[in-house]
Structure formats: C-alpha cells, structure tokens
C-alpha cells in the first residue's frame, strides 16, 4: 500500500511536467515565423520547425509570410477633371519582418487595407479621366510605390497593385461613345482625302505617260470603247481622235475666241 502511494506521488509530478512540456510545444510551418514574448517583452523569432516556449511565461504570435491578395472595396473618386467614378482594386503584399508586423502595428492586414483605400482615392484624384483609362499601368505603379513606402516601417512589402474595374456614369459612357464615333468619322474623312490625293497623283502621272506618245492615247481610247460596249446592246459611233484634235485646235484659234 505504501508502495502504491509512493508510486502515485511520483506519477503526479511527472504527469504535471509532461503536461507543462506539451503545453509549451509549438509547430511553426515553413511559411511562418513566430514572434516570442517573455513576460510581455519581445525576445526573438522562432523559425520553421519544432519549437518550445516556457509555459505561462512566454507567448508566441505566428505570422504568415506568404503573399496576401486583398480586395480594395469600390471607392467613389472625383478625378482631376471633376468626373465622379467608382473604382475598385486588388493589393498584393507580404510580411518581410514578422517582428515589425507585430510590434509596429496593431493589425497589419486591416491597416494595409485601409491605407490602400485612402491611397487609391488620393492618387486617382490627381489624374484626369482619360489618363485613368489609358495609363492604368503607370497609375498602378505609382499607387504601389506610395503604399510600399508607407508600409515599410510595418515590415510589409507591397509587391503589386491592380486597378480592376472603373465604373463610369451612364452620361459619361454616352459622351465617350460620341467622342469615339466622331474620332472614327474624322479618321475616315482623312483616309478618303488621302485616297483622293493619291489617285490624283496617279492620274497626273498617267497623263504624262500618255502625252509622251500619241499612240498610247489612241489605244486607251479604243480600250475604253470596248469596255463600254461589253456591258450590253449599245450603239457606239466612234469618232477619230484626229478629228477631235482638229476641232479642238480650231476652237482655240484667236478668230474663234474673238468671235
């Protein structure tokens, strides 16, 4: 009986030690870091693997180091040219220094999300609507640069920012459609004018070639008659070109002009 109580007296402290040891066991994954506090003071980081902390004395905060993608809720933005639009975006960031993410900011996920919203409104308010629609890559880089500078003291690296959708008012969509239609009409008129100019140049060159040899003009005249008669039953009375030239010379004589 005394042996039983003696063995029980040994098992109770041993069991307490085993429970105390197990309560201090922590498993840190490869993509995580553990920030350790001892009696409220920061004492270091725990890397990936099997880790043990002193129960009731130390506390560990696990921080995920993987890239996080966070949606920026739709923001009402007034552009530089006083156009009201609704814009949403997505922010990609990751924790570089786990200790700073815990010590320098209360909730780094919430703080980064709020900062992204205010930065998005501030940057887009400095550009015009045309720039917002056509220079999205440059605007994304500018927002990313500003966010990265502000989150660097928190140990966070903002890798990318993408403006996903721009919601325009219906009136502005109609105005843009009218502008695009007018631009297309302008280009069509310019292309037509350039075609007329090129055709006139080609006709001028053709006239010079025909003027060098009168026989070529005669051949062209006969070819034109063939093309006209090939369309159906038509009666064509050919007039010799020599007769036409003679009439032209007589009409241009001084007697005809004064008469």
PDB file of C-alpha atoms in Angstrom:
ATOM      1  CA  UNK A   1       0.000   0.000   0.000  1.00  0.00           C
ATOM      2  CA  UNK A   2       2.802   2.338   0.855  1.00  0.00           C
ATOM      3  CA  UNK A   3       4.469   1.407  -2.448  1.00  0.00           C
ATOM      4  CA  UNK A   4       1.263   2.360  -4.316  1.00  0.00           C
ATOM      5  CA  UNK A   5       1.061   5.761  -2.700  1.00  0.00           C
ATOM      6  CA  UNK A   6       4.776   6.229  -3.265  1.00  0.00           C
ATOM      7  CA  UNK A   7       4.437   5.447  -6.980  1.00  0.00           C
ATOM      8  CA  UNK A   8       1.376   7.708  -7.216  1.00  0.00           C
ATOM      9  CA  UNK A   9       3.352  10.505  -5.592  1.00  0.00           C
ATOM     10  CA  UNK A  10       5.962  10.180  -8.317  1.00  0.00           C
ATOM     11  CA  UNK A  11       3.477   9.946 -11.192  1.00  0.00           C
ATOM     12  CA  UNK A  12       1.629  13.153 -10.294  1.00  0.00           C
ATOM     13  CA  UNK A  13       4.665  15.466 -10.549  1.00  0.00           C
ATOM     14  CA  UNK A  14       5.833  13.566 -13.611  1.00  0.00           C
ATOM     15  CA  UNK A  15       2.440  13.976 -15.266  1.00  0.00           C
ATOM     16  CA  UNK A  16       2.445  17.666 -14.394  1.00  0.00           C
ATOM     17  CA  UNK A  17       5.876  18.046 -16.005  1.00  0.00           C
ATOM     18  CA  UNK A  18       4.714  16.206 -19.131  1.00  0.00           C
ATOM     19  CA  UNK A  19       1.623  18.420 -19.422  1.00  0.00           C
ATOM     20  CA  UNK A  20       3.739  21.521 -18.870  1.00  0.00           C
ATOM     21  CA  UNK A  21       6.148  20.402 -21.573  1.00  0.00           C
ATOM     22  CA  UNK A  22       3.371  19.623 -24.057  1.00  0.00           C
ATOM     23  CA  UNK A  23       1.653  22.934 -23.383  1.00  0.00           C
ATOM     24  CA  UNK A  24       4.816  24.699 -24.486  1.00  0.00           C
ATOM     25  CA  UNK A  25       5.207  22.803 -27.766  1.00  0.00           C
ATOM     26  CA  UNK A  26       4.629  24.804 -30.949  1.00  0.00           C
ATOM     27  CA  UNK A  27       4.958  23.763 -34.594  1.00  0.00           C
ATOM     28  CA  UNK A  28       5.960  26.583 -36.918  1.00  0.00           C
ATOM     29  CA  UNK A  29       5.335  25.924 -40.605  1.00  0.00           C
ATOM     30  CA  UNK A  30       7.867  26.690 -43.324  1.00  0.00           C
ATOM     31  CA  UNK A  31       5.920  29.776 -44.487  1.00  0.00           C
ATOM     32  CA  UNK A  32       5.540  31.189 -40.961  1.00  0.00           C
ATOM     33  CA  UNK A  33       7.562  32.964 -38.287  1.00  0.00           C
ATOM     34  CA  UNK A  34       6.854  33.038 -34.595  1.00  0.00           C
ATOM     35  CA  UNK A  35       7.288  36.239 -32.575  1.00  0.00           C
ATOM     36  CA  UNK A  36       8.101  35.318 -28.968  1.00  0.00           C
ATOM     37  CA  UNK A  37       7.288  37.465 -25.927  1.00  0.00           C
ATOM     38  CA  UNK A  38       8.588  36.697 -22.425  1.00  0.00           C
ATOM     39  CA  UNK A  39       6.603  38.382 -19.685  1.00  0.00           C
ATOM     40  CA  UNK A  40       5.420  40.925 -22.282  1.00  0.00           C
ATOM     41  CA  UNK A  41       8.854  41.682 -23.720  1.00  0.00           C
ATOM     42  CA  UNK A  42       9.964  40.728 -27.230  1.00  0.00           C
ATOM     43  CA  UNK A  43      12.779  38.204 -27.048  1.00  0.00           C
ATOM     44  CA  UNK A  44      13.177  36.903 -30.616  1.00  0.00           C
ATOM     45  CA  UNK A  45      11.789  34.981 -33.558  1.00  0.00           C
ATOM     46  CA  UNK A  46      11.112  31.289 -33.950  1.00  0.00           C
ATOM     47  CA  UNK A  47      11.759  29.851 -37.404  1.00  0.00           C
ATOM     48  CA  UNK A  48      10.058  26.873 -39.036  1.00  0.00           C
ATOM     49  CA  UNK A  49      10.139  23.548 -37.210  1.00  0.00           C
ATOM     50  CA  UNK A  50       9.526  22.117 -33.729  1.00  0.00           C
ATOM     51  CA  UNK A  51       9.680  24.880 -31.132  1.00  0.00           C
ATOM     52  CA  UNK A  52       9.136  25.016 -27.385  1.00  0.00           C
ATOM     53  CA  UNK A  53       8.308  28.018 -25.195  1.00  0.00           C
ATOM     54  CA  UNK A  54       8.145  28.334 -21.442  1.00  0.00           C
ATOM     55  CA  UNK A  55       4.502  27.803 -20.433  1.00  0.00           C
ATOM     56  CA  UNK A  56       2.767  30.705 -18.670  1.00  0.00           C
ATOM     57  CA  UNK A  57       5.924  32.795 -19.102  1.00  0.00           C
ATOM     58  CA  UNK A  58       6.361  33.073 -22.861  1.00  0.00           C
ATOM     59  CA  UNK A  59       3.818  33.713 -25.596  1.00  0.00           C
ATOM     60  CA  UNK A  60       4.246  33.227 -29.325  1.00  0.00           C
ATOM     61  CA  UNK A  61       2.445  35.007 -32.167  1.00  0.00           C
ATOM     62  CA  UNK A  62       2.502  33.165 -35.504  1.00  0.00           C
ATOM     63  CA  UNK A  63       2.797  35.402 -38.596  1.00  0.00           C
ATOM     64  CA  UNK A  64       2.137  34.119 -42.117  1.00  0.00           C
ATOM     65  CA  UNK A  65       4.867  35.181 -44.588  1.00  0.00           C
ATOM     66  CA  UNK A  66       3.031  34.251 -47.787  1.00  0.00           C
ATOM     67  CA  UNK A  67       1.753  36.838 -50.264  1.00  0.00           C
ATOM     68  CA  UNK A  68      -1.719  38.082 -49.418  1.00  0.00           C
ATOM     69  CA  UNK A  69      -4.217  39.361 -52.012  1.00  0.00           C
ATOM     70  CA  UNK A  70      -6.753  41.823 -50.601  1.00  0.00           C
ATOM     71  CA  UNK A  71      -9.605  43.455 -52.478  1.00  0.00           C
ATOM     72  CA  UNK A  72      -9.946  47.194 -52.096  1.00  0.00           C
ATOM     73  CA  UNK A  73     -13.691  47.930 -51.819  1.00  0.00           C
ATOM     74  CA  UNK A  74     -15.198  50.207 -54.506  1.00  0.00           C
ATOM     75  CA  UNK A  75     -14.193  53.804 -53.846  1.00  0.00           C
ATOM     76  CA  UNK A  76     -16.015  56.940 -55.003  1.00  0.00           C
ATOM     77  CA  UNK A  77     -13.351  59.049 -56.678  1.00  0.00           C
ATOM     78  CA  UNK A  78     -13.558  62.503 -58.267  1.00  0.00           C
ATOM     79  CA  UNK A  79     -10.891  62.833 -60.943  1.00  0.00           C
ATOM     80  CA  UNK A  80      -8.876  65.953 -61.673  1.00  0.00           C
ATOM     81  CA  UNK A  81     -11.340  66.996 -64.405  1.00  0.00           C
ATOM     82  CA  UNK A  82     -14.287  66.661 -61.955  1.00  0.00           C
ATOM     83  CA  UNK A  83     -15.684  63.323 -63.144  1.00  0.00           C
ATOM     84  CA  UNK A  84     -17.187  61.069 -60.483  1.00  0.00           C
ATOM     85  CA  UNK A  85     -16.217  57.390 -60.912  1.00  0.00           C
ATOM     86  CA  UNK A  86     -16.316  54.249 -58.773  1.00  0.00           C
ATOM     87  CA  UNK A  87     -13.052  52.281 -58.716  1.00  0.00           C
ATOM     88  CA  UNK A  88     -12.006  49.055 -57.057  1.00  0.00           C
ATOM     89  CA  UNK A  89      -8.611  47.377 -56.969  1.00  0.00           C
ATOM     90  CA  UNK A  90      -6.610  44.486 -55.537  1.00  0.00           C
ATOM     91  CA  UNK A  91      -3.406  44.745 -53.465  1.00  0.00           C
ATOM     92  CA  UNK A  92      -0.707  42.058 -53.240  1.00  0.00           C
ATOM     93  CA  UNK A  93       1.618  42.219 -50.228  1.00  0.00           C
ATOM     94  CA  UNK A  94       3.563  40.013 -47.843  1.00  0.00           C
ATOM     95  CA  UNK A  95       5.237  40.282 -44.448  1.00  0.00           C
ATOM     96  CA  UNK A  96       9.014  40.615 -44.671  1.00  0.00           C
ATOM     97  CA  UNK A  97       9.795  41.245 -40.990  1.00  0.00           C
ATOM     98  CA  UNK A  98       7.418  39.400 -38.684  1.00  0.00           C
ATOM     99  CA  UNK A  99       8.609  41.264 -35.583  1.00  0.00           C
ATOM    100  CA  UNK A 100       7.746  44.676 -37.082  1.00  0.00           C
ATOM    101  CA  UNK A 101       4.336  43.426 -38.240  1.00  0.00           C
ATOM    102  CA  UNK A 102       3.525  42.605 -34.615  1.00  0.00           C
ATOM    103  CA  UNK A 103       5.328  45.387 -32.752  1.00  0.00           C
ATOM    104  CA  UNK A 104       4.703  48.390 -35.027  1.00  0.00           C
ATOM    105  CA  UNK A 105       1.025  47.973 -35.938  1.00  0.00           C
ATOM    106  CA  UNK A 106      -1.975  46.505 -34.153  1.00  0.00           C
ATOM    107  CA  UNK A 107      -3.480  44.642 -37.142  1.00  0.00           C
ATOM    108  CA  UNK A 108      -1.304  44.813 -40.235  1.00  0.00           C
ATOM    109  CA  UNK A 109      -3.971  43.297 -42.519  1.00  0.00           C
ATOM    110  CA  UNK A 110      -6.609  45.856 -41.557  1.00  0.00           C
ATOM    111  CA  UNK A 111      -4.117  48.728 -41.568  1.00  0.00           C
ATOM    112  CA  UNK A 112      -2.810  47.863 -45.039  1.00  0.00           C
ATOM    113  CA  UNK A 113      -6.350  47.563 -46.399  1.00  0.00           C
ATOM    114  CA  UNK A 114      -7.362  50.963 -45.018  1.00  0.00           C
ATOM    115  CA  UNK A 115      -4.173  52.577 -46.287  1.00  0.00           C
ATOM    116  CA  UNK A 116      -4.792  51.118 -49.746  1.00  0.00           C
ATOM    117  CA  UNK A 117      -8.261  52.693 -49.836  1.00  0.00           C
ATOM    118  CA  UNK A 118      -7.072  56.166 -48.897  1.00  0.00           C
ATOM    119  CA  UNK A 119      -4.069  55.978 -51.243  1.00  0.00           C
ATOM    120  CA  UNK A 120      -6.298  54.865 -54.121  1.00  0.00           C
ATOM    121  CA  UNK A 121      -8.591  57.871 -53.661  1.00  0.00           C
ATOM    122  CA  UNK A 122      -5.656  60.271 -53.286  1.00  0.00           C
ATOM    123  CA  UNK A 123      -3.744  59.107 -56.377  1.00  0.00           C
ATOM    124  CA  UNK A 124      -6.757  58.819 -58.675  1.00  0.00           C
ATOM    125  CA  UNK A 125      -7.948  62.258 -57.612  1.00  0.00           C
ATOM    126  CA  UNK A 126      -4.788  63.743 -59.158  1.00  0.00           C
ATOM    127  CA  UNK A 127      -5.306  62.345 -62.677  1.00  0.00           C
ATOM    128  CA  UNK A 128      -7.820  63.071 -65.410  1.00  0.00           C
ATOM    129  CA  UNK A 129     -10.340  60.553 -66.685  1.00  0.00           C
ATOM    130  CA  UNK A 130      -8.504  59.995 -69.963  1.00  0.00           C
ATOM    131  CA  UNK A 131      -5.284  59.223 -68.067  1.00  0.00           C
ATOM    132  CA  UNK A 132      -7.150  56.876 -65.732  1.00  0.00           C
ATOM    133  CA  UNK A 133      -8.479  54.907 -68.698  1.00  0.00           C
ATOM    134  CA  UNK A 134      -5.326  54.871 -70.854  1.00  0.00           C
ATOM    135  CA  UNK A 135      -2.413  54.972 -68.347  1.00  0.00           C
ATOM    136  CA  UNK A 136      -3.543  52.327 -65.888  1.00  0.00           C
ATOM    137  CA  UNK A 137      -0.144  50.622 -65.673  1.00  0.00           C
ATOM    138  CA  UNK A 138       1.585  53.863 -64.680  1.00  0.00           C
ATOM    139  CA  UNK A 139      -1.091  54.603 -62.076  1.00  0.00           C
ATOM    140  CA  UNK A 140      -0.777  51.080 -60.655  1.00  0.00           C
ATOM    141  CA  UNK A 141       2.980  51.538 -60.244  1.00  0.00           C
ATOM    142  CA  UNK A 142       2.502  54.908 -58.559  1.00  0.00           C
ATOM    143  CA  UNK A 143      -0.022  53.515 -56.063  1.00  0.00           C
ATOM    144  CA  UNK A 144       2.254  50.543 -55.346  1.00  0.00           C
ATOM    145  CA  UNK A 145       5.216  52.838 -54.739  1.00  0.00           C
ATOM    146  CA  UNK A 146       3.298  55.023 -52.269  1.00  0.00           C
ATOM    147  CA  UNK A 147       1.840  52.032 -50.416  1.00  0.00           C
ATOM    148  CA  UNK A 148       5.219  50.314 -50.187  1.00  0.00           C
ATOM    149  CA  UNK A 149       6.807  53.431 -48.705  1.00  0.00           C
ATOM    150  CA  UNK A 150       4.103  53.751 -46.030  1.00  0.00           C
ATOM    151  CA  UNK A 151       4.040  50.059 -45.060  1.00  0.00           C
ATOM    152  CA  UNK A 152       7.814  49.600 -44.935  1.00  0.00           C
ATOM    153  CA  UNK A 153       8.002  50.577 -41.194  1.00  0.00           C
ATOM    154  CA  UNK A 154       5.490  47.774 -40.543  1.00  0.00           C
ATOM    155  CA  UNK A 155       7.752  45.188 -42.168  1.00  0.00           C
ATOM    156  CA  UNK A 156       5.380  44.743 -45.135  1.00  0.00           C
ATOM    157  CA  UNK A 157       6.332  44.663 -48.813  1.00  0.00           C
ATOM    158  CA  UNK A 158       3.633  45.702 -51.306  1.00  0.00           C
ATOM    159  CA  UNK A 159       4.543  43.871 -54.495  1.00  0.00           C
ATOM    160  CA  UNK A 160       1.730  44.931 -56.817  1.00  0.00           C
ATOM    161  CA  UNK A 161      -1.475  46.957 -57.083  1.00  0.00           C
ATOM    162  CA  UNK A 162      -4.017  46.435 -59.872  1.00  0.00           C
ATOM    163  CA  UNK A 163      -6.992  48.678 -60.604  1.00  0.00           C
ATOM    164  CA  UNK A 164      -9.602  46.088 -61.587  1.00  0.00           C
ATOM    165  CA  UNK A 165     -12.729  47.974 -62.613  1.00  0.00           C
ATOM    166  CA  UNK A 166     -13.732  51.565 -63.322  1.00  0.00           C
ATOM    167  CA  UNK A 167     -17.471  52.217 -63.177  1.00  0.00           C
ATOM    168  CA  UNK A 168     -18.396  55.311 -65.203  1.00  0.00           C
ATOM    169  CA  UNK A 169     -21.730  57.176 -65.038  1.00  0.00           C
ATOM    170  CA  UNK A 170     -24.148  56.466 -67.887  1.00  0.00           C
ATOM    171  CA  UNK A 171     -23.903  60.053 -69.159  1.00  0.00           C
ATOM    172  CA  UNK A 172     -20.116  59.812 -69.326  1.00  0.00           C
ATOM    173  CA  UNK A 173     -20.303  56.484 -71.168  1.00  0.00           C
ATOM    174  CA  UNK A 174     -22.537  58.100 -73.785  1.00  0.00           C
ATOM    175  CA  UNK A 175     -20.181  61.075 -74.103  1.00  0.00           C
ATOM    176  CA  UNK A 176     -17.200  58.765 -74.575  1.00  0.00           C
ATOM    177  CA  UNK A 177     -19.136  56.796 -77.208  1.00  0.00           C
ATOM    178  CA  UNK A 178     -19.944  60.001 -79.107  1.00  0.00           C
ATOM    179  CA  UNK A 179     -16.315  61.080 -78.889  1.00  0.00           C
ATOM    180  CA  UNK A 180     -15.126  57.727 -80.229  1.00  0.00           C
ATOM    181  CA  UNK A 181     -17.653  57.897 -83.076  1.00  0.00           C
ATOM    182  CA  UNK A 182     -16.524  61.410 -84.014  1.00  0.00           C
ATOM    183  CA  UNK A 183     -12.901  60.274 -83.937  1.00  0.00           C
ATOM    184  CA  UNK A 184     -13.691  57.375 -86.272  1.00  0.00           C
ATOM    185  CA  UNK A 185     -15.503  59.728 -88.672  1.00  0.00           C
ATOM    186  CA  UNK A 186     -12.518  62.086 -88.647  1.00  0.00           C
ATOM    187  CA  UNK A 187     -10.150  59.248 -89.495  1.00  0.00           C
ATOM    188  CA  UNK A 188     -12.466  58.043 -92.288  1.00  0.00           C
ATOM    189  CA  UNK A 189     -12.521  61.516 -93.857  1.00  0.00           C
ATOM    190  CA  UNK A 190      -8.743  61.795 -93.626  1.00  0.00           C
ATOM    191  CA  UNK A 191      -8.293  58.378 -95.233  1.00  0.00           C
ATOM    192  CA  UNK A 192     -10.742  59.294 -98.021  1.00  0.00           C
ATOM    193  CA  UNK A 193      -8.925  62.589 -98.647  1.00  0.00           C
ATOM    194  CA  UNK A 194      -5.560  60.822 -98.731  1.00  0.00           C
ATOM    195  CA  UNK A 195      -7.015  58.341-101.241  1.00  0.00           C
ATOM    196  CA  UNK A 196      -8.234  61.159-103.493  1.00  0.00           C
ATOM    197  CA  UNK A 197      -4.829  62.811-103.278  1.00  0.00           C
ATOM    198  CA  UNK A 198      -3.022  59.605-104.235  1.00  0.00           C
ATOM    199  CA  UNK A 199      -5.489  58.949-107.074  1.00  0.00           C
ATOM    200  CA  UNK A 200      -4.930  62.461-108.431  1.00  0.00           C
ATOM    201  CA  UNK A 201      -1.179  61.923-108.363  1.00  0.00           C
ATOM    202  CA  UNK A 202      -1.510  58.633-110.222  1.00  0.00           C
ATOM    203  CA  UNK A 203      -3.802  60.230-112.839  1.00  0.00           C
ATOM    204  CA  UNK A 204      -1.303  63.020-113.315  1.00  0.00           C
ATOM    205  CA  UNK A 205       1.486  60.503-113.899  1.00  0.00           C
ATOM    206  CA  UNK A 206      -0.729  58.569-116.316  1.00  0.00           C
ATOM    207  CA  UNK A 207      -1.481  61.767-118.259  1.00  0.00           C
ATOM    208  CA  UNK A 208       2.228  62.479-118.581  1.00  0.00           C
ATOM    209  CA  UNK A 209       2.863  58.959-119.881  1.00  0.00           C
ATOM    210  CA  UNK A 210       0.034  59.244-122.436  1.00  0.00           C
ATOM    211  CA  UNK A 211       1.262  62.668-123.536  1.00  0.00           C
ATOM    212  CA  UNK A 212       4.694  61.312-124.447  1.00  0.00           C
ATOM    213  CA  UNK A 213       3.324  59.078-127.227  1.00  0.00           C
ATOM    214  CA  UNK A 214       0.016  59.881-129.018  1.00  0.00           C
ATOM    215  CA  UNK A 215      -0.405  56.220-129.993  1.00  0.00           C
ATOM    216  CA  UNK A 216      -0.941  55.248-126.348  1.00  0.00           C
ATOM    217  CA  UNK A 217      -3.831  57.694-126.118  1.00  0.00           C
ATOM    218  CA  UNK A 218      -5.388  56.127-129.234  1.00  0.00           C
ATOM    219  CA  UNK A 219      -5.049  52.643-127.726  1.00  0.00           C
ATOM    220  CA  UNK A 220      -6.592  53.768-124.467  1.00  0.00           C
ATOM    221  CA  UNK A 221      -9.455  55.342-126.406  1.00  0.00           C
ATOM    222  CA  UNK A 222     -10.164  52.082-128.223  1.00  0.00           C
ATOM    223  CA  UNK A 223      -9.938  50.071-124.975  1.00  0.00           C
ATOM    224  CA  UNK A 224     -12.495  52.381-123.367  1.00  0.00           C
ATOM    225  CA  UNK A 225     -14.882  51.798-126.297  1.00  0.00           C
ATOM    226  CA  UNK A 226     -14.515  48.050-125.851  1.00  0.00           C
ATOM    227  CA  UNK A 227     -15.317  48.320-122.136  1.00  0.00           C
ATOM    228  CA  UNK A 228     -18.425  50.413-122.845  1.00  0.00           C
ATOM    229  CA  UNK A 229     -19.816  48.025-125.458  1.00  0.00           C
ATOM    230  CA  UNK A 230     -19.134  44.974-123.314  1.00  0.00           C
ATOM    231  CA  UNK A 231     -21.892  45.889-120.851  1.00  0.00           C
ATOM    232  CA  UNK A 232     -24.870  45.207-123.171  1.00  0.00           C
ATOM    233  CA  UNK A 233     -26.517  46.053-126.512  1.00  0.00           C
ATOM    234  CA  UNK A 234     -25.337  49.600-127.094  1.00  0.00           C
ATOM    235  CA  UNK A 235     -24.627  51.537-130.277  1.00  0.00           C
ATOM    236  CA  UNK A 236     -21.349  53.398-130.262  1.00  0.00           C
ATOM    237  CA  UNK A 237     -20.273  55.765-133.029  1.00  0.00           C
ATOM    238  CA  UNK A 238     -16.503  56.138-132.745  1.00  0.00           C
ATOM    239  CA  UNK A 239     -15.005  59.492-133.610  1.00  0.00           C
ATOM    240  CA  UNK A 240     -11.382  59.571-134.714  1.00  0.00           C
ATOM    241  CA  UNK A 241      -9.079  61.323-132.317  1.00  0.00           C
ATOM    242  CA  UNK A 242      -7.505  63.303-135.145  1.00  0.00           C
ATOM    243  CA  UNK A 243     -10.880  64.892-135.837  1.00  0.00           C
ATOM    244  CA  UNK A 244     -11.309  65.728-132.150  1.00  0.00           C
ATOM    245  CA  UNK A 245      -7.851  67.301-132.054  1.00  0.00           C
ATOM    246  CA  UNK A 246      -8.595  69.329-135.190  1.00  0.00           C
ATOM    247  CA  UNK A 247     -11.821  70.641-133.722  1.00  0.00           C
ATOM    248  CA  UNK A 248     -10.013  71.498-130.528  1.00  0.00           C
ATOM    249  CA  UNK A 249      -7.370  73.466-132.395  1.00  0.00           C
ATOM    250  CA  UNK A 250      -9.960  75.435-134.360  1.00  0.00           C
ATOM    251  CA  UNK A 251     -11.915  76.277-131.197  1.00  0.00           C
ATOM    252  CA  UNK A 252      -8.779  77.617-129.583  1.00  0.00           C
ATOM    253  CA  UNK A 253      -7.855  79.851-132.562  1.00  0.00           C
ATOM    254  CA  UNK A 254      -7.942  83.667-131.994  1.00  0.00           C
ATOM    255  CA  UNK A 255     -10.697  84.113-134.511  1.00  0.00           C
ATOM    256  CA  UNK A 256     -12.995  81.763-132.620  1.00  0.00           C
ATOM    257  CA  UNK A 257     -12.184  83.411-129.306  1.00  0.00           C
ATOM    258  CA  UNK A 258     -12.852  86.982-130.591  1.00  0.00           C
ATOM    259  CA  UNK A 259     -15.882  85.843-132.462  1.00  0.00           C
TER     260      UNK A 259
END
